[in-house]
Amino acid sequence: MTKAPPRRAKIQDVAEAAGVAIKTVSRVLNNEPNVREETRQRVLAIVKKLNYHPSLSARSLAGRRSFLIGLIYENPSANYIVDVQHGAMARCREDRFQLLMHQVTGRGEEMERDVLGLVDQTHLDGLIVTAPLSESPDLMRALDRRSLPFVRVAPNDVPHQTPFVDMDDAGAAREMTEYLVGLGHRRIGFIVGHPDHFASGQRLAGYKAALAAHGIEYQDRYVRQGYFTFESGMDAAKELLTQADAPTAIFASNDDMAAGALMAAHELGINVPERLSVAGFDDTYIAKTVWPRLTTVHQPTYDLAYTATNLLLQMLQTGAAPQSMRLGYRLVCRASTAVVHK
Amino acid sequence: MTKAPPRRAKIQDVAEAAGVAIKTVSRVLNNEPNVREETRQRVLAIVKKLNYHPSLSARSLAGRRSFLIGLIYENPSANYIVDVQHGAMARCREDRFQLLMHQVTGRGEEMERDVLGLVDQTHLDGLIVTAPLSESPDLMRALDRRSLPFVRVAPNDVPHQTPFVDMDDAGAAREMTEYLVGLGHRRIGFIVGHPDHFASGQRLAGYKAALAAHGIEYQDRYVRQGYFTFESGMDAAKELLTQADAPTAIFASNDDMAAGALMAAHELGINVPERLSVAGFDDTYIAKTVWPRLTTVHQPTYDLAYTATNLLLQMLQTGAAPQSMRLGYRLVCRASTAVVHK
DNA sequence: AAGCAAATTGACAACGTTGTCACGCCCATG
DNA sequence: CATGGGCGTGACAACGTTGTCAATTTGCTT
């Protein structure tokens, strides 16, 4: 004789056991006011005893919200996106929301269709949009039309009332460049980030500002386009390093490209940091695993995502759009940079 | 005058527009039989015109399934888990299932509570359990009790009827070890994986088997415990390399530890691969970003997850447990290994 | 002790699907 | 010409919550 599979308790079971109406149980579960403390305790006790968990589906259907939040991203480096995921997850967990990750495929129209498909199919309560998706005016408009609350993580210049969380990319890049200048470097190469990312332009602007501030002429030949990938960083660095009057330092717009630059240096037999300084941006895991360890800008990726999720949840609760936020960064000096060689 | 927010179409709207009962629309949407082709087309046309998307919640509630699949993991390296995620995501997308990622916190009882909390709160249709969670008999039992279909990805020896997808860890480790032996190495260090992972034991067994097959004595002093992290690999390698008669090659049970070993070698001034060969396992992103690039075992992480998800969906459709599967691996020889130095 | 407002509680109708079952209709069978 | 069995369809009751609103109880004021 086998034990029957224990039917899942429902709200009615709890109500009956506690001798109250289901509505009262509902009130307790949702922390609504106007329930006597004694009643609340009694219900809570039964809930625990029966191991009762409200049905998400029923709740969504009746309450017109799904407790589901989407997190969409395009194609970032694994180390970066995992930090984002965990930041958002952590905040979701606090409020018993669930997080639905979605890697967006395609660009332009196709990307839009992909996102809207997700939004239409799963009735998300809100969305976290990471760069560069957050930089598509079309997408922003489409989301507005669906009147779906969302928060953007990462900087961008799309004028929009939606709150966002970002950091001072330009400032950070400027500071890093000045650090290199401070080490005596004058020929400083720069690898630009993916052109789709607004941050790429900001970082480049910071680099330029630092040069200008120190009376160093900006030269196109010290700047190369990259795409935030290891390979693109390696290729760009090879070009930078094989020209006459090659730079004595390379500042890449993210760590993956900086790691690529390191690889390029190794392959060209250039010692880092003795003959070449290399700096990155983001301070992801890779910065600590390459040799020499990367000097980089620490970006609070986890906190960025946590904060964005926090804003979103606030937004869902209050209905009003909260203030956007800017988080801090800091330079992390490791072994890949040094005083310029003679 | 503002345009009213376009109310989301529901099944009834479609039914009315098509001049049929809602049940017929439901049948069309779910590919049920017994609908005239003409009717089907008419309904489909209206669905498209109205941009109708069934409500997930209503569907779950009425149909007693959520179209939600959970993916739980503990604390793997970012590069690894992202591959897993994308493999599972890809398969889910094909069948319009959604994937809920969940990083499990804690160990033992706490881990169990965490997982069961997820299962109880969200009415998942199925679960994908990665190692080492899949190796907890307690957890397996608890999931059975909830009669939740699940698939294990990664090897383990817990006897259980649940299907799983794995690869031949022992065989792969043996092959890699033999490759090193073939390069002339006799003193081969080995860094064991996290003791919680069954695969760690398998890989160690493969290493031992290879030594035995070639008449090389197994020595404890060439083996160190690691924890699948970069740091642990670095520490273990330092110990291995600073003893008398240090190994001429180190085989680490995953790429992160191998990268750590590389770092240790750099810090000790030991050239790789001239004075020391280093091999890893997994072939994650890190293997291609360190210098020199790592020789490693390519593990089909993406496919493992894709296949596991596939089995799970099959299971949900047919109700029967499908055959478990074993996927292939292959050695990837890069620049971190070479013929032993004299 | 009555009167009234506020606090507490409950009955019942949504919410948007799917499952069950019954109803015609048409065709093959005897 | 009755009979039976698919097929195509629809009516209606679930599914397990929350929202609305009315009913009841409590506590305070006079």
CSV table of N, CA, C and O in Angstrom, one decimal, chain B residues 124-205:
chain,number,residue,atom,x,y,z
B,124,LEU,N,6.7,24.8,-10.6
B,124,LEU,CA,7.5,24.4,-11.8
B,124,LEU,C,6.9,23.1,-12.4
B,124,LEU,O,6.4,22.2,-11.7
B,125,ASP,N,7.1,23.0,-13.7
B,125,ASP,CA,6.7,21.8,-14.4
B,125,ASP,C,7.8,20.7,-14.3
B,125,ASP,O,7.6,19.5,-14.3
B,126,GLY,N,9.0,21.2,-14.2
B,126,GLY,CA,10.2,20.3,-14.1
B,126,GLY,C,11.4,21.1,-13.7
B,126,GLY,O,11.4,22.3,-13.5
B,127,LEU,N,12.4,20.3,-13.4
B,127,LEU,CA,13.6,20.9,-12.8
B,127,LEU,C,14.9,20.3,-13.5
B,127,LEU,O,14.9,19.1,-13.8
B,128,ILE,N,15.9,21.1,-13.7
B,128,ILE,CA,17.1,20.7,-14.1
B,128,ILE,C,18.1,20.8,-13.0
B,128,ILE,O,18.3,21.9,-12.5
B,129,VAL,N,18.7,19.8,-12.6
B,129,VAL,CA,19.6,19.8,-11.4
B,129,VAL,C,21.0,19.5,-11.8
B,129,VAL,O,21.3,18.5,-12.4
B,130,THR,N,21.8,20.5,-11.6
B,130,THR,CA,23.3,20.3,-11.9
B,130,THR,C,24.1,19.8,-10.7
B,130,THR,O,23.6,20.0,-9.6
B,131,ALA,N,25.2,19.3,-11.1
B,131,ALA,CA,26.1,18.8,-10.0
B,131,ALA,C,26.6,20.0,-9.2
B,131,ALA,O,26.8,21.1,-9.8
B,132,PRO,N,26.9,19.9,-7.9
B,132,PRO,CA,26.8,18.7,-7.2
B,132,PRO,C,25.4,18.5,-6.5
B,132,PRO,O,25.3,17.6,-5.7
B,133,LEU,N,24.5,19.3,-6.8
B,133,LEU,CA,23.2,19.2,-6.2
B,133,LEU,C,22.6,17.9,-6.5
B,133,LEU,O,21.9,17.2,-5.7
B,134,SER,N,22.9,17.4,-7.8
B,134,SER,CA,22.3,16.2,-8.2
B,134,SER,C,22.9,15.0,-7.5
B,134,SER,O,22.5,13.8,-7.8
B,135,GLU,N,23.8,15.2,-6.6
B,135,GLU,CA,24.4,14.1,-6.0
B,135,GLU,C,24.0,14.0,-4.5
B,135,GLU,O,24.5,13.2,-3.7
B,136,SER,N,23.0,14.8,-4.2
B,136,SER,CA,22.5,14.7,-2.8
B,136,SER,C,21.3,13.7,-2.8
B,136,SER,O,20.2,14.0,-3.3
B,137,PRO,N,21.5,12.5,-2.2
B,137,PRO,CA,20.3,11.6,-2.1
B,137,PRO,C,19.1,12.2,-1.4
B,137,PRO,O,18.0,11.9,-1.8
B,138,ASP,N,19.4,13.0,-0.4
B,138,ASP,CA,18.3,13.6,0.3
B,138,ASP,C,17.5,14.5,-0.6
B,138,ASP,O,16.2,14.4,-0.6
B,139,LEU,N,18.2,15.3,-1.4
B,139,LEU,CA,17.4,16.2,-2.3
B,139,LEU,C,16.6,15.4,-3.3
B,139,LEU,O,15.5,15.6,-3.6
B,140,MET,N,17.3,14.3,-3.9
B,140,MET,CA,16.6,13.5,-4.8
B,140,MET,C,15.3,12.9,-4.2
B,140,MET,O,14.2,12.9,-4.9
B,141,ARG,N,15.4,12.5,-3.0
B,141,ARG,CA,14.3,11.9,-2.4
B,141,ARG,C,13.2,12.9,-2.2
B,141,ARG,O,12.0,12.7,-2.4
B,142,ALA,N,13.6,14.1,-1.7
B,142,ALA,CA,12.6,15.2,-1.5
B,142,ALA,C,11.9,15.5,-2.8
B,142,ALA,O,10.7,15.8,-2.8
B,143,LEU,N,12.6,15.6,-3.8
B,143,LEU,CA,12.0,15.9,-5.1
B,143,LEU,C,11.0,14.9,-5.6
B,143,LEU,O,9.9,15.1,-6.1
B,144,ASP,N,11.4,13.6,-5.3
B,144,ASP,CA,10.5,12.5,-5.6
B,144,ASP,C,9.2,12.7,-4.9
B,144,ASP,O,8.1,12.5,-5.4
B,145,ARG,N,9.3,13.0,-3.6
B,145,ARG,CA,8.2,13.1,-2.8
B,145,ARG,C,7.2,14.2,-3.3
B,145,ARG,O,6.0,14.1,-3.2
B,146,ARG,N,7.8,15.2,-3.9
B,146,ARG,CA,7.0,16.3,-4.5
B,146,ARG,C,6.5,15.8,-5.9
B,146,ARG,O,5.8,16.5,-6.6
B,147,SER,N,6.9,14.6,-6.3
B,147,SER,CA,6.6,14.1,-7.6
B,147,SER,C,6.9,15.1,-8.7
B,147,SER,O,6.0,15.3,-9.6
B,148,LEU,N,8.0,15.7,-8.6
B,148,LEU,CA,8.4,16.7,-9.6
B,148,LEU,C,9.4,16.1,-10.6
B,148,LEU,O,10.4,15.6,-10.2
B,149,PRO,N,9.0,16.1,-11.9
B,149,PRO,CA,10.0,15.5,-12.9
B,149,PRO,C,11.3,16.3,-12.9
B,149,PRO,O,11.2,17.5,-12.9
B,150,PHE,N,12.4,15.6,-12.9
B,150,PHE,CA,13.6,16.4,-13.1
B,150,PHE,C,14.7,15.6,-13.8
B,150,PHE,O,14.5,14.3,-13.9
B,151,VAL,N,15.7,16.3,-14.3
B,151,VAL,CA,16.7,15.6,-15.0
B,151,VAL,C,18.0,16.1,-14.4
B,151,VAL,O,18.1,17.3,-14.0
B,152,ARG,N,19.0,15.2,-14.3
B,152,ARG,CA,20.3,15.6,-13.7
B,152,ARG,C,21.3,15.8,-14.8
B,152,ARG,O,21.3,15.0,-15.7
B,153,VAL,N,22.0,16.9,-14.7
B,153,VAL,CA,23.1,17.1,-15.7
B,153,VAL,C,24.4,17.0,-14.9
B,153,VAL,O,24.5,17.6,-13.9
B,154,ALA,N,25.2,16.2,-15.5
B,154,ALA,CA,26.5,15.8,-14.8
B,154,ALA,C,26.4,14.5,-14.2
B,154,ALA,O,25.3,14.0,-13.8
B,155,PRO,N,27.5,13.9,-14.1
B,155,PRO,CA,27.5,12.5,-13.6
B,155,PRO,C,27.3,12.3,-12.2
B,155,PRO,O,27.4,13.3,-11.4
B,156,ASN,N,26.9,11.2,-11.7
B,156,ASN,CA,26.8,10.9,-10.3
B,156,ASN,C,26.5,9.5,-10.1
B,156,ASN,O,26.0,8.8,-11.0
B,157,ASP,N,26.7,9.0,-8.9
B,157,ASP,CA,26.5,7.6,-8.7
B,157,ASP,C,25.3,7.3,-7.8
B,157,ASP,O,25.1,6.3,-7.3
B,158,VAL,N,24.4,8.4,-7.6
B,158,VAL,CA,23.2,8.1,-6.8
B,158,VAL,C,22.3,7.2,-7.6
B,158,VAL,O,21.9,7.6,-8.7
B,159,PRO,N,22.1,6.1,-7.1
B,159,PRO,CA,21.2,5.2,-7.9
B,159,PRO,C,19.8,5.8,-7.9
B,159,PRO,O,19.2,6.1,-6.8
B,160,HIS,N,19.2,6.0,-9.0
B,160,HIS,CA,17.9,6.7,-9.1
B,160,HIS,C,17.4,6.5,-10.5
B,160,HIS,O,18.2,6.5,-11.4
B,161,GLN,N,16.1,6.4,-10.6
B,161,GLN,CA,15.6,6.2,-11.9
B,161,GLN,C,15.5,7.4,-12.8
B,161,GLN,O,15.3,7.4,-14.0
B,162,THR,N,15.8,8.6,-12.2
B,162,THR,CA,15.7,9.8,-12.9
B,162,THR,C,16.8,9.8,-14.0
B,162,THR,O,17.9,9.4,-13.8
B,163,PRO,N,16.4,10.3,-15.2
B,163,PRO,CA,17.4,10.3,-16.3
B,163,PRO,C,18.4,11.4,-16.0
B,163,PRO,O,18.2,12.3,-15.3
B,164,PHE,N,19.6,11.2,-16.7
B,164,PHE,CA,20.6,12.2,-16.5
B,164,PHE,C,21.4,12.3,-17.8
B,164,PHE,O,21.3,11.4,-18.7
B,165,VAL,N,22.2,13.3,-17.9
B,165,VAL,CA,23.1,13.5,-19.1
B,165,VAL,C,24.5,13.7,-18.5
B,165,VAL,O,24.7,14.5,-17.6
B,166,ASP,N,25.4,13.0,-19.0
B,166,ASP,CA,26.8,13.1,-18.5
B,166,ASP,C,27.8,12.9,-19.5
B,166,ASP,O,27.5,12.7,-20.7
B,167,MET,N,29.1,13.0,-19.1
B,167,MET,CA,30.1,12.6,-20.0
B,167,MET,C,31.1,11.7,-19.3
B,167,MET,O,31.0,11.5,-18.1
B,168,ASP,N,32.0,11.1,-20.0
B,168,ASP,CA,32.9,10.1,-19.4
B,168,ASP,C,34.1,10.9,-18.8
B,168,ASP,O,35.2,11.0,-19.4
B,169,ASP,N,33.9,11.3,-17.6
B,169,ASP,CA,35.0,12.1,-16.9
B,169,ASP,C,36.2,11.2,-16.7
B,169,ASP,O,37.3,11.7,-16.9
B,170,ALA,N,36.0,10.0,-16.2
B,170,ALA,CA,37.2,9.2,-16.0
B,170,ALA,C,38.0,8.9,-17.3
B,170,ALA,O,39.2,9.1,-17.3
B,171,GLY,N,37.3,8.6,-18.3
B,171,GLY,CA,37.9,8.4,-19.6
B,171,GLY,C,38.7,9.6,-20.1
B,171,GLY,O,39.8,9.5,-20.6
B,172,ALA,N,38.0,10.8,-20.0
B,172,ALA,CA,38.7,12.0,-20.4
B,172,ALA,C,39.9,12.3,-19.6
B,172,ALA,O,41.0,12.6,-20.2
B,173,ALA,N,39.9,12.1,-18.3
B,173,ALA,CA,41.0,12.4,-17.5
B,173,ALA,C,42.1,11.4,-17.8
B,173,ALA,O,43.3,11.8,-17.8
B,174,ARG,N,41.7,10.2,-18.1
B,174,ARG,CA,42.8,9.2,-18.4
B,174,ARG,C,43.4,9.6,-19.7
B,174,ARG,O,44.7,9.5,-19.8
B,175,GLU,N,42.7,10.0,-20.7
B,175,GLU,CA,43.2,10.3,-22.0
B,175,GLU,C,44.2,11.5,-21.9
B,175,GLU,O,45.3,11.5,-22.5
B,176,MET,N,43.8,12.5,-21.1
B,176,MET,CA,44.6,13.7,-20.9
B,176,MET,C,45.9,13.3,-20.2
B,176,MET,O,47.0,13.7,-20.6
B,177,THR,N,45.8,12.4,-19.2
B,177,THR,CA,47.0,12.0,-18.5
B,177,THR,C,47.9,11.2,-19.5
B,177,THR,O,49.2,11.4,-19.4
B,178,GLU,N,47.3,10.4,-20.3
B,178,GLU,CA,48.2,9.6,-21.2
B,178,GLU,C,48.8,10.6,-22.2
B,178,GLU,O,49.9,10.3,-22.7
B,179,TYR,N,48.1,11.6,-22.6
B,179,TYR,CA,48.7,12.6,-23.5
B,179,TYR,C,50.0,13.2,-22.9
B,179,TYR,O,51.0,13.3,-23.5
B,180,LEU,N,49.9,13.5,-21.6
B,180,LEU,CA,51.0,14.1,-20.9
B,180,LEU,C,52.2,13.0,-20.8
B,180,LEU,O,53.3,13.3,-21.0
B,181,VAL,N,51.8,11.8,-20.5
B,181,VAL,CA,52.8,10.7,-20.5
B,181,VAL,C,53.5,10.6,-21.8
B,181,VAL,O,54.7,10.5,-21.9
B,182,GLY,N,52.6,10.7,-22.9
B,182,GLY,CA,53.2,10.6,-24.2
B,182,GLY,C,54.2,11.7,-24.5
B,182,GLY,O,55.0,11.6,-25.4
B,183,LEU,N,54.1,12.9,-23.8
B,183,LEU,CA,55.0,14.0,-24.0
B,183,LEU,C,56.3,13.7,-23.2
B,183,LEU,O,57.2,14.5,-23.2
B,184,GLY,N,56.3,12.6,-22.5
B,184,GLY,CA,57.5,12.2,-21.8
B,184,GLY,C,57.4,12.5,-20.3
B,184,GLY,O,58.4,12.3,-19.6
B,185,HIS,N,56.3,13.1,-19.8
B,185,HIS,CA,56.2,13.4,-18.4
B,185,HIS,C,56.1,12.1,-17.6
B,185,HIS,O,55.4,11.2,-18.0
B,186,ARG,N,56.8,12.1,-16.5
B,186,ARG,CA,56.6,11.0,-15.5
B,186,ARG,C,56.2,11.5,-14.2
B,186,ARG,O,55.5,10.8,-13.4
B,187,ARG,N,56.6,12.7,-13.8
B,187,ARG,CA,56.2,13.3,-12.5
B,187,ARG,C,55.1,14.2,-12.9
B,187,ARG,O,55.3,15.4,-13.2
B,188,ILE,N,53.8,13.7,-12.8
B,188,ILE,CA,52.7,14.5,-13.2
B,188,ILE,C,51.8,14.9,-11.9
B,188,ILE,O,51.3,14.0,-11.2
B,189,GLY,N,51.7,16.1,-11.7
B,189,GLY,CA,50.9,16.6,-10.5
B,189,GLY,C,49.4,16.6,-10.9
B,189,GLY,O,49.1,16.7,-12.1
B,190,PHE,N,48.6,16.4,-9.9
B,190,PHE,CA,47.2,16.4,-10.2
B,190,PHE,C,46.5,17.2,-9.1
B,190,PHE,O,46.7,17.1,-7.9
B,191,ILE,N,45.6,18.1,-9.5
B,191,ILE,CA,44.8,18.9,-8.6
B,191,ILE,C,43.4,18.4,-8.6
B,191,ILE,O,42.7,18.5,-9.7
B,192,VAL,N,43.0,17.8,-7.5
B,192,VAL,CA,41.6,17.2,-7.4
B,192,VAL,C,40.6,18.3,-7.4
B,192,VAL,O,40.8,19.4,-6.8
B,193,GLY,N,39.4,18.0,-7.9
B,193,GLY,CA,38.3,19.0,-7.9
B,193,GLY,C,37.6,19.0,-6.5
B,193,GLY,O,38.0,18.3,-5.6
B,194,HIS,N,36.6,19.8,-6.5
B,194,HIS,CA,35.8,19.9,-5.2
B,194,HIS,C,35.3,18.6,-4.7
B,194,HIS,O,34.7,17.8,-5.5
B,195,PRO,N,35.6,18.3,-3.5
B,195,PRO,CA,35.2,17.0,-3.0
B,195,PRO,C,33.7,16.7,-3.0
B,195,PRO,O,33.3,15.5,-3.0
B,196,ASP,N,32.9,17.7,-3.1
B,196,ASP,CA,31.5,17.5,-3.2
B,196,ASP,C,31.0,16.9,-4.5
B,196,ASP,O,29.9,16.5,-4.7
B,197,HIS,N,31.9,17.1,-5.5
B,197,HIS,CA,31.5,16.7,-6.9
B,197,HIS,C,32.0,15.2,-7.2
B,197,HIS,O,33.1,14.9,-7.0
B,198,PHE,N,31.0,14.4,-7.6
B,198,PHE,CA,31.3,13.1,-7.9
B,198,PHE,C,32.4,13.0,-9.1
B,198,PHE,O,33.3,12.2,-9.1
B,199,ALA,N,32.2,14.0,-10.0
B,199,ALA,CA,33.1,14.1,-11.1
B,199,ALA,C,34.6,14.2,-10.6
B,199,ALA,O,35.5,13.7,-11.3
B,200,SER,N,34.8,14.8,-9.5
B,200,SER,CA,36.2,15.0,-9.0
B,200,SER,C,36.8,13.6,-8.8
B,200,SER,O,38.0,13.4,-9.2
B,201,GLY,N,36.1,12.7,-8.2
B,201,GLY,CA,36.6,11.4,-8.0
B,201,GLY,C,36.8,10.6,-9.3
B,201,GLY,O,37.8,9.9,-9.5
B,202,GLN,N,35.9,10.8,-10.2
B,202,GLN,CA,36.1,10.2,-11.5
B,202,GLN,C,37.3,10.6,-12.3
B,202,GLN,O,38.0,9.8,-12.9
B,203,ARG,N,37.6,11.9,-12.2
B,203,ARG,CA,38.7,12.5,-12.9
B,203,ARG,C,40.0,12.0,-12.2
B,203,ARG,O,41.0,11.6,-12.9
B,204,LEU,N,40.0,11.9,-10.9
B,204,LEU,CA,41.2,11.4,-10.2
B,204,LEU,C,41.4,9.9,-10.6
B,204,LEU,O,42.5,9.5,-10.9
B,205,ALA,N,40.3,9.2,-10.7
B,205,ALA,CA,40.4,7.8,-11.1
B,205,ALA,C,41.0,7.6,-12.4
B,205,ALA,O,41.8,6.7,-12.7
